[in-house]
mmCIF file of N, CA and C in Angstrom:
data_model
loop_
_atom_site.group_PDB
_atom_site.id
_atom_site.type_symbol
_atom_site.label_atom_id
_atom_site.label_comp_id
_atom_site.label_asym_id
_atom_site.label_seq_id
_atom_site.Cartn_x
_atom_site.Cartn_y
_atom_site.Cartn_z
ATOM 1 N N MET A 1 91.813 18.937 114.563
ATOM 2 C CA MET A 1 90.812 17.897 114.541
ATOM 3 C C MET A 1 90.857 17.114 115.858
ATOM 4 N N ASP A 2 89.676 16.837 116.415
ATOM 5 C CA ASP A 2 89.571 16.099 117.670
ATOM 6 C C ASP A 2 89.753 14.607 117.412
ATOM 7 N N MET A 3 90.893 14.078 117.856
ATOM 8 C CA MET A 3 91.196 12.659 117.658
ATOM 9 C C MET A 3 90.200 11.753 118.374
ATOM 10 N N THR A 4 89.743 12.176 119.558
ATOM 11 C CA THR A 4 88.882 11.299 120.347
ATOM 12 C C THR A 4 87.541 11.066 119.668
ATOM 13 N N ALA A 5 87.117 11.955 118.771
ATOM 14 C CA ALA A 5 85.865 11.746 118.046
ATOM 15 C C ALA A 5 85.948 10.511 117.155
ATOM 16 N N GLN A 6 87.152 10.109 116.796
ATOM 17 C CA GLN A 6 87.353 8.950 115.920
ATOM 18 C C GLN A 6 87.627 7.667 116.703
ATOM 19 N N VAL A 7 87.670 7.757 118.019
ATOM 20 C CA VAL A 7 88.041 6.612 118.862
ATOM 21 C C VAL A 7 86.802 6.020 119.520
ATOM 22 N N THR A 8 86.714 4.698 119.485
ATOM 23 C CA THR A 8 85.646 3.967 120.161
ATOM 24 C C THR A 8 86.274 3.118 121.257
ATOM 25 N N ILE A 9 85.680 3.158 122.437
ATOM 26 C CA ILE A 9 86.131 2.305 123.542
ATOM 27 C C ILE A 9 85.194 1.105 123.578
ATOM 28 N N ARG A 10 85.772 -0.081 123.535
ATOM 29 C CA ARG A 10 84.965 -1.301 123.506
ATOM 30 C C ARG A 10 85.661 -2.403 124.303
ATOM 31 N N ASP A 11 84.910 -3.467 124.570
ATOM 32 C CA ASP A 11 85.495 -4.639 125.221
ATOM 33 C C ASP A 11 86.520 -5.281 124.296
ATOM 34 N N ALA A 12 87.599 -5.759 124.883
ATOM 35 C CA ALA A 12 88.607 -6.482 124.105
ATOM 36 C C ALA A 12 88.011 -7.783 123.586
ATOM 37 N N ARG A 13 88.495 -8.188 122.421
ATOM 38 C CA ARG A 13 88.089 -9.451 121.803
ATOM 39 C C ARG A 13 89.332 -10.321 121.633
ATOM 40 N N GLU A 14 89.109 -11.601 121.481
ATOM 41 C CA GLU A 14 90.230 -12.516 121.252
ATOM 42 C C GLU A 14 91.059 -12.066 120.050
ATOM 43 N N SER A 15 90.410 -11.515 119.040
ATOM 44 C CA SER A 15 91.117 -11.081 117.826
ATOM 45 C C SER A 15 92.037 -9.879 118.070
ATOM 46 N N ASP A 16 91.953 -9.254 119.236
ATOM 47 C CA ASP A 16 92.817 -8.117 119.580
ATOM 48 C C ASP A 16 94.164 -8.552 120.154
ATOM 49 N N PHE A 17 94.340 -9.843 120.394
ATOM 50 C CA PHE A 17 95.517 -10.329 121.117
ATOM 51 C C PHE A 17 96.834 -9.830 120.529
ATOM 52 N N GLU A 18 97.073 -10.053 119.257
ATOM 53 C CA GLU A 18 98.354 -9.676 118.644
ATOM 54 C C GLU A 18 98.586 -8.169 118.725
ATOM 55 N N ALA A 19 97.537 -7.385 118.518
ATOM 56 C CA ALA A 19 97.675 -5.926 118.582
ATOM 57 C C ALA A 19 97.998 -5.468 119.999
ATOM 58 N N VAL A 20 97.411 -6.116 121.008
ATOM 59 C CA VAL A 20 97.714 -5.776 122.404
ATOM 60 C C VAL A 20 99.176 -6.076 122.709
ATOM 61 N N VAL A 21 99.658 -7.243 122.305
ATOM 62 C CA VAL A 21 101.059 -7.610 122.547
ATOM 63 C C VAL A 21 101.988 -6.597 121.880
ATOM 64 N N ALA A 22 101.689 -6.224 120.639
ATOM 65 C CA ALA A 22 102.535 -5.267 119.911
ATOM 66 C C ALA A 22 102.500 -3.887 120.554
ATOM 67 N N LEU A 23 101.319 -3.435 120.961
ATOM 68 C CA LEU A 23 101.195 -2.119 121.588
ATOM 69 C C LEU A 23 101.916 -2.089 122.931
ATOM 70 N N ASP A 24 101.783 -3.157 123.698
ATOM 71 C CA ASP A 24 102.489 -3.251 124.974
ATOM 72 C C ASP A 24 103.996 -3.224 124.751
ATOM 73 N N GLN A 25 104.474 -3.974 123.779
ATOM 74 C CA GLN A 25 105.910 -4.014 123.503
ATOM 75 C C GLN A 25 106.420 -2.632 123.098
ATOM 76 N N ALA A 26 105.647 -1.902 122.313
ATOM 77 C CA ALA A 26 106.052 -0.550 121.911
ATOM 78 C C ALA A 26 106.131 0.374 123.117
ATOM 79 N N GLY A 27 105.257 0.138 124.112
ATOM 80 C CA GLY A 27 105.228 0.996 125.284
ATOM 81 C C GLY A 27 106.260 0.662 126.336
ATOM 82 N N VAL A 28 106.544 -0.625 126.526
ATOM 83 C CA VAL A 28 107.429 -1.020 127.625
ATOM 84 C C VAL A 28 108.712 -1.705 127.177
ATOM 85 N N GLN A 29 108.871 -1.903 125.888
ATOM 86 C CA GLN A 29 110.104 -2.462 125.316
ATOM 87 C C GLN A 29 110.373 -3.917 125.692
ATOM 88 N N HIS A 30 109.356 -4.658 126.102
ATOM 89 C CA HIS A 30 109.497 -6.083 126.410
ATOM 90 C C HIS A 30 108.330 -6.818 125.770
ATOM 91 N N GLU A 31 108.617 -7.866 125.032
ATOM 92 C CA GLU A 31 107.539 -8.676 124.478
ATOM 93 C C GLU A 31 107.152 -9.720 125.512
ATOM 94 N N LYS A 32 105.858 -9.756 125.865
ATOM 95 C CA LYS A 32 105.375 -10.663 126.907
ATOM 96 C C LYS A 32 104.131 -11.423 126.446
ATOM 97 N N PRO A 33 104.197 -12.165 125.355
ATOM 98 C CA PRO A 33 102.983 -12.825 124.865
ATOM 99 C C PRO A 33 102.392 -13.824 125.856
ATOM 100 N N ALA A 34 103.210 -14.545 126.618
ATOM 101 C CA ALA A 34 102.674 -15.515 127.583
ATOM 102 C C ALA A 34 101.890 -14.798 128.684
ATOM 103 N N TYR A 35 102.399 -13.661 129.133
ATOM 104 C CA TYR A 35 101.684 -12.866 130.139
ATOM 105 C C TYR A 35 100.319 -12.443 129.593
ATOM 106 N N TRP A 36 100.317 -11.885 128.379
ATOM 107 C CA TRP A 36 99.057 -11.405 127.802
ATOM 108 C C TRP A 36 98.107 -12.550 127.479
ATOM 109 N N ARG A 37 98.625 -13.723 127.141
ATOM 110 C CA ARG A 37 97.742 -14.877 126.914
ATOM 111 C C ARG A 37 96.992 -15.194 128.198
ATOM 112 N N GLY A 38 97.686 -15.172 129.333
ATOM 113 C CA GLY A 38 97.026 -15.413 130.613
ATOM 114 C C GLY A 38 95.982 -14.356 130.930
ATOM 115 N N ILE A 39 96.303 -13.098 130.656
ATOM 116 C CA ILE A 39 95.339 -12.014 130.893
ATOM 117 C C ILE A 39 94.124 -12.192 129.988
ATOM 118 N N PHE A 40 94.341 -12.492 128.718
ATOM 119 C CA PHE A 40 93.214 -12.706 127.806
ATOM 120 C C PHE A 40 92.349 -13.870 128.273
ATOM 121 N N ASP A 41 92.971 -14.944 128.714
ATOM 122 C CA ASP A 41 92.197 -16.095 129.196
ATOM 123 C C ASP A 41 91.320 -15.712 130.377
ATOM 124 N N ARG A 42 91.851 -14.926 131.293
ATOM 125 C CA ARG A 42 91.107 -14.568 132.507
ATOM 126 C C ARG A 42 90.172 -13.380 132.326
ATOM 127 N N TYR A 43 90.499 -12.452 131.436
ATOM 128 C CA TYR A 43 89.730 -11.213 131.338
ATOM 129 C C TYR A 43 88.881 -11.109 130.079
ATOM 130 N N VAL A 44 89.242 -11.786 129.021
ATOM 131 C CA VAL A 44 88.469 -11.707 127.783
ATOM 132 C C VAL A 44 87.598 -12.953 127.626
ATOM 133 N N ARG A 45 88.178 -14.108 127.761
ATOM 134 C CA ARG A 45 87.435 -15.359 127.563
ATOM 135 C C ARG A 45 86.484 -15.683 128.706
ATOM 136 N N ALA A 46 86.859 -15.365 129.929
ATOM 137 C CA ALA A 46 86.075 -15.784 131.098
ATOM 138 C C ALA A 46 84.731 -15.069 131.197
ATOM 139 N N GLY A 47 84.629 -13.859 130.665
ATOM 140 C CA GLY A 47 83.363 -13.144 130.661
ATOM 141 C C GLY A 47 82.826 -12.770 132.032
ATOM 142 N N ARG A 48 83.687 -12.372 132.941
ATOM 143 C CA ARG A 48 83.256 -11.985 134.290
ATOM 144 C C ARG A 48 83.095 -10.475 134.385
ATOM 145 N N ASN A 49 82.083 -10.024 135.118
ATOM 146 C CA ASN A 49 81.818 -8.591 135.270
ATOM 147 C C ASN A 49 82.818 -7.881 136.167
ATOM 148 N N ASP A 50 83.540 -8.633 137.010
ATOM 149 C CA ASP A 50 84.490 -7.995 137.917
ATOM 150 C C ASP A 50 85.879 -7.868 137.301
ATOM 151 N N ARG A 51 86.041 -8.292 136.055
ATOM 152 C CA ARG A 51 87.305 -8.160 135.325
ATOM 153 C C ARG A 51 87.020 -7.427 134.016
ATOM 154 N N ILE A 52 87.769 -6.365 133.779
ATOM 155 C CA ILE A 52 87.467 -5.478 132.653
ATOM 156 C C ILE A 52 88.709 -5.286 131.793
ATOM 157 N N PHE A 53 88.552 -5.524 130.505
ATOM 158 C CA PHE A 53 89.636 -5.323 129.538
ATOM 159 C C PHE A 53 89.026 -4.544 128.381
ATOM 160 N N LEU A 54 89.399 -3.282 128.281
ATOM 161 C CA LEU A 54 88.869 -2.403 127.241
ATOM 162 C C LEU A 54 89.967 -2.018 126.268
ATOM 163 N N VAL A 55 89.571 -1.769 125.025
ATOM 164 C CA VAL A 55 90.514 -1.279 124.024
ATOM 165 C C VAL A 55 89.971 -0.001 123.410
ATOM 166 N N ALA A 56 90.900 0.816 122.925
ATOM 167 C CA ALA A 56 90.556 2.010 122.151
ATOM 168 C C ALA A 56 90.776 1.655 120.689
ATOM 169 N N ASP A 57 89.720 1.773 119.909
ATOM 170 C CA ASP A 57 89.740 1.395 118.500
ATOM 171 C C ASP A 57 89.551 2.658 117.664
ATOM 172 N N MET A 58 90.468 2.887 116.732
ATOM 173 C CA MET A 58 90.350 4.031 115.833
ATOM 174 C C MET A 58 90.378 3.503 114.405
ATOM 175 N N ALA A 59 89.217 3.496 113.779
ATOM 176 C CA ALA A 59 89.075 3.024 112.398
ATOM 177 C C ALA A 59 89.626 1.609 112.221
ATOM 178 N N GLY A 60 89.347 0.738 113.190
ATOM 179 C CA GLY A 60 89.781 -0.647 113.091
ATOM 180 C C GLY A 60 91.185 -0.917 113.589
ATOM 181 N N GLU A 61 91.886 0.117 114.025
ATOM 182 C CA GLU A 61 93.242 -0.055 114.557
ATOM 183 C C GLU A 61 93.216 0.112 116.070
ATOM 184 N N LEU A 62 93.853 -0.812 116.774
ATOM 185 C CA LEU A 62 93.930 -0.728 118.229
ATOM 186 C C LEU A 62 94.956 0.332 118.607
ATOM 187 N N VAL A 63 94.528 1.367 119.335
ATOM 188 C CA VAL A 63 95.435 2.463 119.697
ATOM 189 C C VAL A 63 95.627 2.593 121.204
ATOM 190 N N GLY A 64 95.019 1.699 121.970
ATOM 191 C CA GLY A 64 95.204 1.728 123.413
ATOM 192 C C GLY A 64 94.419 0.624 124.085
ATOM 193 N N PHE A 65 94.766 0.367 125.342
ATOM 194 C CA PHE A 65 93.990 -0.583 126.133
ATOM 195 C C PHE A 65 94.161 -0.271 127.609
ATOM 196 N N ILE A 66 93.191 -0.724 128.388
ATOM 197 C CA ILE A 66 93.204 -0.570 129.838
ATOM 198 C C ILE A 66 92.620 -1.842 130.443
ATOM 199 N N VAL A 67 93.213 -2.292 131.543
ATOM 200 C CA VAL A 67 92.765 -3.530 132.185
ATOM 201 C C VAL A 67 92.624 -3.273 133.680
ATOM 202 N N GLY A 68 91.535 -3.765 134.241
ATOM 203 C CA GLY A 68 91.325 -3.603 135.673
ATOM 204 C C GLY A 68 90.357 -4.638 136.204
ATOM 205 N N GLU A 69 90.136 -4.566 137.497
ATOM 206 C CA GLU A 69 89.271 -5.551 138.144
ATOM 207 C C GLU A 69 88.789 -5.027 139.487
ATOM 208 N N VAL A 70 87.804 -5.723 140.031
ATOM 209 C CA VAL A 70 87.369 -5.481 141.401
ATOM 210 C C VAL A 70 88.181 -6.410 142.291
ATOM 211 N N ARG A 71 88.815 -5.840 143.304
ATOM 212 C CA ARG A 71 89.546 -6.631 144.297
ATOM 213 C C ARG A 71 88.873 -6.416 145.644
ATOM 214 N N ALA A 72 88.684 -7.506 146.364
ATOM 215 C CA ALA A 72 87.946 -7.409 147.618
ATOM 216 C C ALA A 72 88.789 -7.827 148.812
ATOM 217 N N TRP A 73 88.792 -6.997 149.817
ATOM 218 C CA TRP A 73 89.316 -7.276 151.145
ATOM 219 C C TRP A 73 90.811 -7.550 151.203
ATOM 220 N N GLU A 74 91.571 -7.019 150.265
ATOM 221 C CA GLU A 74 93.026 -7.125 150.375
ATOM 222 C C GLU A 74 93.489 -6.258 151.539
ATOM 223 N N PHE A 75 94.173 -6.841 152.477
ATOM 224 C CA PHE A 75 94.694 -6.130 153.646
ATOM 225 C C PHE A 75 93.607 -5.333 154.364
ATOM 226 N N GLY A 76 92.398 -5.890 154.392
ATOM 227 C CA GLY A 76 91.297 -5.266 155.110
ATOM 228 C C GLY A 76 90.565 -4.182 154.348
ATOM 229 N N SER A 77 90.981 -3.885 153.140
ATOM 230 C CA SER A 77 90.331 -2.849 152.341
ATOM 231 C C SER A 77 89.002 -3.358 151.797
ATOM 232 N N PRO A 78 87.938 -2.553 151.886
ATOM 233 C CA PRO A 78 86.682 -2.967 151.256
ATOM 234 C C PRO A 78 86.880 -3.100 149.741
ATOM 235 N N PRO A 79 85.963 -3.766 149.048
ATOM 236 C CA PRO A 79 86.112 -3.929 147.602
ATOM 237 C C PRO A 79 86.398 -2.594 146.911
ATOM 238 N N CYS A 80 87.339 -2.636 145.974
ATOM 239 C CA CYS A 80 87.696 -1.439 145.219
ATOM 240 C C CYS A 80 88.100 -1.858 143.813
ATOM 241 N N GLY A 81 88.168 -0.884 142.933
ATOM 242 C CA GLY A 81 88.628 -1.141 141.577
ATOM 243 C C GLY A 81 90.131 -0.965 141.497
ATOM 244 N N TRP A 82 90.768 -1.804 140.706
ATOM 245 C CA TRP A 82 92.206 -1.698 140.460
ATOM 246 C C TRP A 82 92.434 -1.614 138.961
ATOM 247 N N VAL A 83 93.208 -0.642 138.524
ATOM 248 C CA VAL A 83 93.664 -0.561 137.137
ATOM 249 C C VAL A 83 95.120 -0.984 137.153
ATOM 250 N N PHE A 84 95.454 -2.047 136.413
ATOM 251 C CA PHE A 84 96.839 -2.520 136.448
ATOM 252 C C PHE A 84 97.534 -2.476 135.098
ATOM 253 N N ALA A 85 96.851 -2.042 134.064
ATOM 254 C CA ALA A 85 97.519 -1.862 132.767
ATOM 255 C C ALA A 85 96.830 -0.737 132.013
ATOM 256 N N LEU A 86 97.623 0.160 131.475
ATOM 257 C CA LEU A 86 97.115 1.253 130.636
ATOM 258 C C LEU A 86 98.202 1.586 129.629
ATOM 259 N N ILE A 87 97.883 1.423 128.367
ATOM 260 C CA ILE A 87 98.827 1.732 127.289
ATOM 261 C C ILE A 87 98.079 2.510 126.213
ATOM 262 N N VAL A 88 98.702 3.571 125.728
ATOM 263 C CA VAL A 88 98.202 4.322 124.571
ATOM 264 C C VAL A 88 99.333 4.362 123.552
ATOM 265 N N ALA A 89 98.990 4.200 122.287
ATOM 266 C CA ALA A 89 99.997 4.267 121.226
ATOM 267 C C ALA A 89 100.800 5.555 121.376
ATOM 268 N N PRO A 90 102.123 5.478 121.292
ATOM 269 C CA PRO A 90 102.961 6.667 121.506
ATOM 270 C C PRO A 90 102.531 7.894 120.698
ATOM 271 N N ALA A 91 102.112 7.710 119.469
ATOM 272 C CA ALA A 91 101.726 8.849 118.626
ATOM 273 C C ALA A 91 100.431 9.516 119.079
ATOM 274 N N LEU A 92 99.654 8.837 119.924
ATOM 275 C CA LEU A 92 98.365 9.391 120.355
ATOM 276 C C LEU A 92 98.326 9.754 121.834
ATOM 277 N N ARG A 93 99.453 9.710 122.501
ATOM 278 C CA ARG A 93 99.471 10.066 123.923
ATOM 279 C C ARG A 93 99.179 11.548 124.102
ATOM 280 N N GLU A 94 98.565 11.859 125.235
ATOM 281 C CA GLU A 94 98.200 13.231 125.611
ATOM 282 C C GLU A 94 97.189 13.845 124.644
ATOM 283 N N ARG A 95 96.313 12.997 124.087
ATOM 284 C CA ARG A 95 95.261 13.477 123.179
ATOM 285 C C ARG A 95 93.871 13.031 123.621
ATOM 286 N N GLY A 96 93.754 12.514 124.835
ATOM 287 C CA GLY A 96 92.443 12.173 125.373
ATOM 288 C C GLY A 96 92.047 10.711 125.295
ATOM 289 N N VAL A 97 92.840 9.881 124.631
ATOM 290 C CA VAL A 97 92.497 8.463 124.494
ATOM 291 C C VAL A 97 92.555 7.766 125.856
ATOM 292 N N GLY A 98 93.606 8.007 126.610
ATOM 293 C CA GLY A 98 93.725 7.415 127.941
ATOM 294 C C GLY A 98 92.584 7.845 128.846
ATOM 295 N N GLN A 99 92.212 9.108 128.765
ATOM 296 C CA GLN A 99 91.107 9.611 129.586
ATOM 297 C C GLN A 99 89.802 8.911 129.225
ATOM 298 N N MET A 100 89.557 8.725 127.931
ATOM 299 C CA MET A 100 88.337 8.023 127.515
ATOM 300 C C MET A 100 88.293 6.610 128.091
ATOM 301 N N MET A 101 89.407 5.904 128.013
ATOM 302 C CA MET A 101 89.441 4.537 128.540
ATOM 303 C C MET A 101 89.287 4.529 130.055
ATOM 304 N N PHE A 102 89.972 5.458 130.734
ATOM 305 C CA PHE A 102 89.899 5.499 132.193
ATOM 306 C C PHE A 102 88.480 5.829 132.654
ATOM 307 N N GLU A 103 87.830 6.774 131.996
ATOM 308 C CA GLU A 103 86.454 7.118 132.369
ATOM 309 C C GLU A 103 85.521 5.928 132.186
ATOM 310 N N GLU A 104 85.701 5.183 131.104
ATOM 311 C CA GLU A 104 84.834 4.021 130.865
ATOM 312 C C GLU A 104 85.092 2.910 131.880
ATOM 313 N N ILE A 105 86.343 2.641 132.205
ATOM 314 C CA ILE A 105 86.592 1.588 133.197
ATOM 315 C C ILE A 105 86.053 2.021 134.561
ATOM 316 N N CYS A 106 86.142 3.302 134.885
ATOM 317 C CA CYS A 106 85.578 3.789 136.151
ATOM 318 C C CYS A 106 84.062 3.621 136.172
ATOM 319 N N ARG A 107 83.383 3.901 135.048
ATOM 320 C CA ARG A 107 81.928 3.689 134.983
ATOM 321 C C ARG A 107 81.591 2.225 135.259
ATOM 322 N N ARG A 108 82.339 1.342 134.652
ATOM 323 C CA ARG A 108 82.058 -0.088 134.825
ATOM 324 C C ARG A 108 82.382 -0.566 136.239
ATOM 325 N N LEU A 109 83.450 -0.065 136.805
ATOM 326 C CA LEU A 109 83.780 -0.429 138.184
ATOM 327 C C LEU A 109 82.708 0.075 139.143
ATOM 328 N N LYS A 110 82.220 1.269 138.896
ATOM 329 C CA LYS A 110 81.152 1.815 139.741
ATOM 330 C C LYS A 110 79.893 0.953 139.628
ATOM 331 N N ARG A 111 79.556 0.541 138.411
ATOM 332 C CA ARG A 111 78.400 -0.351 138.214
ATOM 333 C C ARG A 111 78.594 -1.675 138.941
ATOM 334 N N ALA A 112 79.848 -2.100 139.085
ATOM 335 C CA ALA A 112 80.148 -3.350 139.797
ATOM 336 C C ALA A 112 80.054 -3.170 141.312
ATOM 337 N N GLY A 113 79.830 -1.929 141.761
ATOM 338 C CA GLY A 113 79.579 -1.692 143.174
ATOM 339 C C GLY A 113 80.706 -1.092 143.981
ATOM 340 N N VAL A 114 81.803 -0.708 143.337
ATOM 341 C CA VAL A 114 82.901 -0.128 144.107
ATOM 342 C C VAL A 114 82.841 1.397 144.072
ATOM 343 N N THR A 115 83.435 2.003 145.075
ATOM 344 C CA THR A 115 83.413 3.467 145.175
ATOM 345 C C THR A 115 84.804 4.086 145.105
ATOM 346 N N THR A 116 85.827 3.244 144.978
ATOM 347 C CA THR A 116 87.210 3.723 144.910
ATOM 348 C C THR A 116 87.939 2.958 143.816
ATOM 349 N N VAL A 117 88.815 3.664 143.106
ATOM 350 C CA VAL A 117 89.679 3.007 142.131
ATOM 351 C C VAL A 117 91.122 3.295 142.519
ATOM 352 N N ARG A 118 91.971 2.283 142.364
ATOM 353 C CA ARG A 118 93.386 2.405 142.716
ATOM 354 C C ARG A 118 94.255 1.936 141.558
ATOM 355 N N THR A 119 95.500 2.352 141.608
ATOM 356 C CA THR A 119 96.507 1.853 140.687
ATOM 357 C C THR A 119 97.860 1.988 141.357
ATOM 358 N N MET A 120 98.887 1.502 140.714
ATOM 359 C CA MET A 120 100.250 1.639 141.207
ATOM 360 C C MET A 120 101.088 2.158 140.046
ATOM 361 N N VAL A 121 101.937 3.136 140.323
ATOM 362 C CA VAL A 121 102.739 3.777 139.284
ATOM 363 C C VAL A 121 104.183 3.887 139.770
ATOM 364 N N ASP A 122 105.120 3.608 138.885
ATOM 365 C CA ASP A 122 106.536 3.820 139.190
ATOM 366 C C ASP A 122 106.747 5.314 139.433
ATOM 367 N N ARG A 123 107.352 5.670 140.541
ATOM 368 C CA ARG A 123 107.524 7.088 140.884
ATOM 369 C C ARG A 123 108.346 7.848 139.855
ATOM 370 N N GLU A 124 109.136 7.142 139.030
ATOM 371 C CA GLU A 124 109.934 7.795 137.985
ATOM 372 C C GLU A 124 109.160 7.963 136.678
ATOM 373 N N ASP A 125 107.987 7.362 136.576
ATOM 374 C CA ASP A 125 107.175 7.443 135.360
ATOM 375 C C ASP A 125 106.292 8.690 135.432
ATOM 376 N N LYS A 126 106.896 9.818 135.139
ATOM 377 C CA LYS A 126 106.224 11.115 135.306
ATOM 378 C C LYS A 126 104.988 11.258 134.422
ATOM 379 N N LEU A 127 105.036 10.746 133.193
ATOM 380 C CA LEU A 127 103.896 10.880 132.291
ATOM 381 C C LEU A 127 102.680 10.138 132.833
ATOM 382 N N THR A 128 102.868 8.889 133.251
ATOM 383 C CA THR A 128 101.748 8.107 133.776
ATOM 384 C C THR A 128 101.264 8.673 135.102
ATOM 385 N N LEU A 129 102.175 9.078 135.948
ATOM 386 C CA LEU A 129 101.805 9.681 137.226
ATOM 387 C C LEU A 129 100.991 10.951 137.002
ATOM 388 N N SER A 130 101.434 11.783 136.091
ATOM 389 C CA SER A 130 100.715 13.011 135.760
ATOM 390 C C SER A 130 99.325 12.692 135.210
ATOM 391 N N PHE A 131 99.241 11.676 134.356
ATOM 392 C CA PHE A 131 97.942 11.291 133.801
ATOM 393 C C PHE A 131 96.975 10.911 134.914
ATOM 394 N N PHE A 132 97.381 9.996 135.789
ATOM 395 C CA PHE A 132 96.464 9.549 136.832
ATOM 396 C C PHE A 132 96.105 10.680 137.790
ATOM 397 N N ARG A 133 97.037 11.545 138.079
ATOM 398 C CA ARG A 133 96.703 12.705 138.918
ATOM 399 C C ARG A 133 95.675 13.589 138.221
ATOM 400 N N SER A 134 95.812 13.749 136.912
ATOM 401 C CA SER A 134 94.844 14.575 136.171
ATOM 402 C C SER A 134 93.452 13.947 136.169
ATOM 403 N N GLN A 135 93.379 12.650 136.436
ATOM 404 C CA GLN A 135 92.093 11.958 136.503
ATOM 405 C C GLN A 135 91.524 11.943 137.921
ATOM 406 N N GLY A 136 92.206 12.596 138.846
ATOM 407 C CA GLY A 136 91.699 12.717 140.204
ATOM 408 C C GLY A 136 92.280 11.737 141.209
ATOM 409 N N LEU A 137 93.218 10.891 140.811
ATOM 410 C CA LEU A 137 93.822 9.960 141.758
ATOM 411 C C LEU A 137 94.868 10.679 142.598
ATOM 412 N N ARG A 138 94.907 10.346 143.866
ATOM 413 C CA ARG A 138 95.861 10.917 144.810
ATOM 414 C C ARG A 138 96.482 9.791 145.623
ATOM 415 N N THR A 139 97.525 10.102 146.354
ATOM 416 C CA THR A 139 98.131 9.119 147.240
ATOM 417 C C THR A 139 97.065 8.623 148.208
ATOM 418 N N GLY A 140 96.951 7.314 148.322
ATOM 419 C CA GLY A 140 95.938 6.722 149.189
ATOM 420 C C GLY A 140 96.493 6.388 150.557
ATOM 421 N N ARG A 141 95.694 5.679 151.331
ATOM 422 C CA ARG A 141 96.086 5.374 152.705
ATOM 423 C C ARG A 141 96.990 4.160 152.821
ATOM 424 N N TYR A 142 97.153 3.403 151.740
ATOM 425 C CA TYR A 142 98.004 2.216 151.781
ATOM 426 C C TYR A 142 99.370 2.537 151.195
ATOM 427 N N ILE A 143 100.394 1.896 151.716
ATOM 428 C CA ILE A 143 101.766 2.109 151.260
ATOM 429 C C ILE A 143 102.292 0.791 150.710
ATOM 430 N N GLU A 144 102.857 0.852 149.528
ATOM 431 C CA GLU A 144 103.470 -0.327 148.925
ATOM 432 C C GLU A 144 104.834 -0.527 149.566
ATOM 433 N N LEU A 145 105.104 -1.745 150.003
ATOM 434 C CA LEU A 145 106.402 -2.101 150.576
ATOM 435 C C LEU A 145 106.987 -3.232 149.742
ATOM 436 N N GLU A 146 108.303 -3.261 149.630
ATOM 437 C CA GLU A 146 108.937 -4.342 148.887
ATOM 438 C C GLU A 146 110.296 -4.668 149.476
ATOM 439 N N LYS A 147 110.761 -5.863 149.172
ATOM 440 C CA LYS A 147 112.060 -6.332 149.646
ATOM 441 C C LYS A 147 112.716 -7.121 148.518
ATOM 442 N N PRO A 148 113.942 -6.772 148.171
ATOM 443 C CA PRO A 148 114.637 -7.563 147.150
ATOM 444 C C PRO A 148 114.902 -8.977 147.660
ATOM 445 N N LEU A 149 114.756 -9.949 146.806
ATOM 446 C CA LEU A 149 115.008 -11.351 147.181
ATOM 447 C C LEU A 149 116.147 -11.928 146.367
#
């Protein structure tokens, strides 16, 4: 049975908050309700077209979410889309839910006027890296640099 036929991608609602926190905690093993409250305030409540928060809904249950935005002129880069959060319920990974969400956020970013989408992935996170590569993302021209403080 095709699981994706039962999944609807829609805009996040305030009522999704607790489910997002729980799904994130299941995926990353850290509960971050204050972080997600800030994201909900800026991406769900604010109602801006350049900030996108989508959820995957299967029969009323939240089974995934993706968050992104249009970023303009960072380090001289023309406006582009950034995806900075993607979570799929562990039991539904590798079944097309992430692809559905990624395709929808890309459609919306394109409508917002950007022609490139970017993300950042931990080099040890093989599953997420493989997913984004399967969606056509490749190493870009910018290099992330960091320094411990």
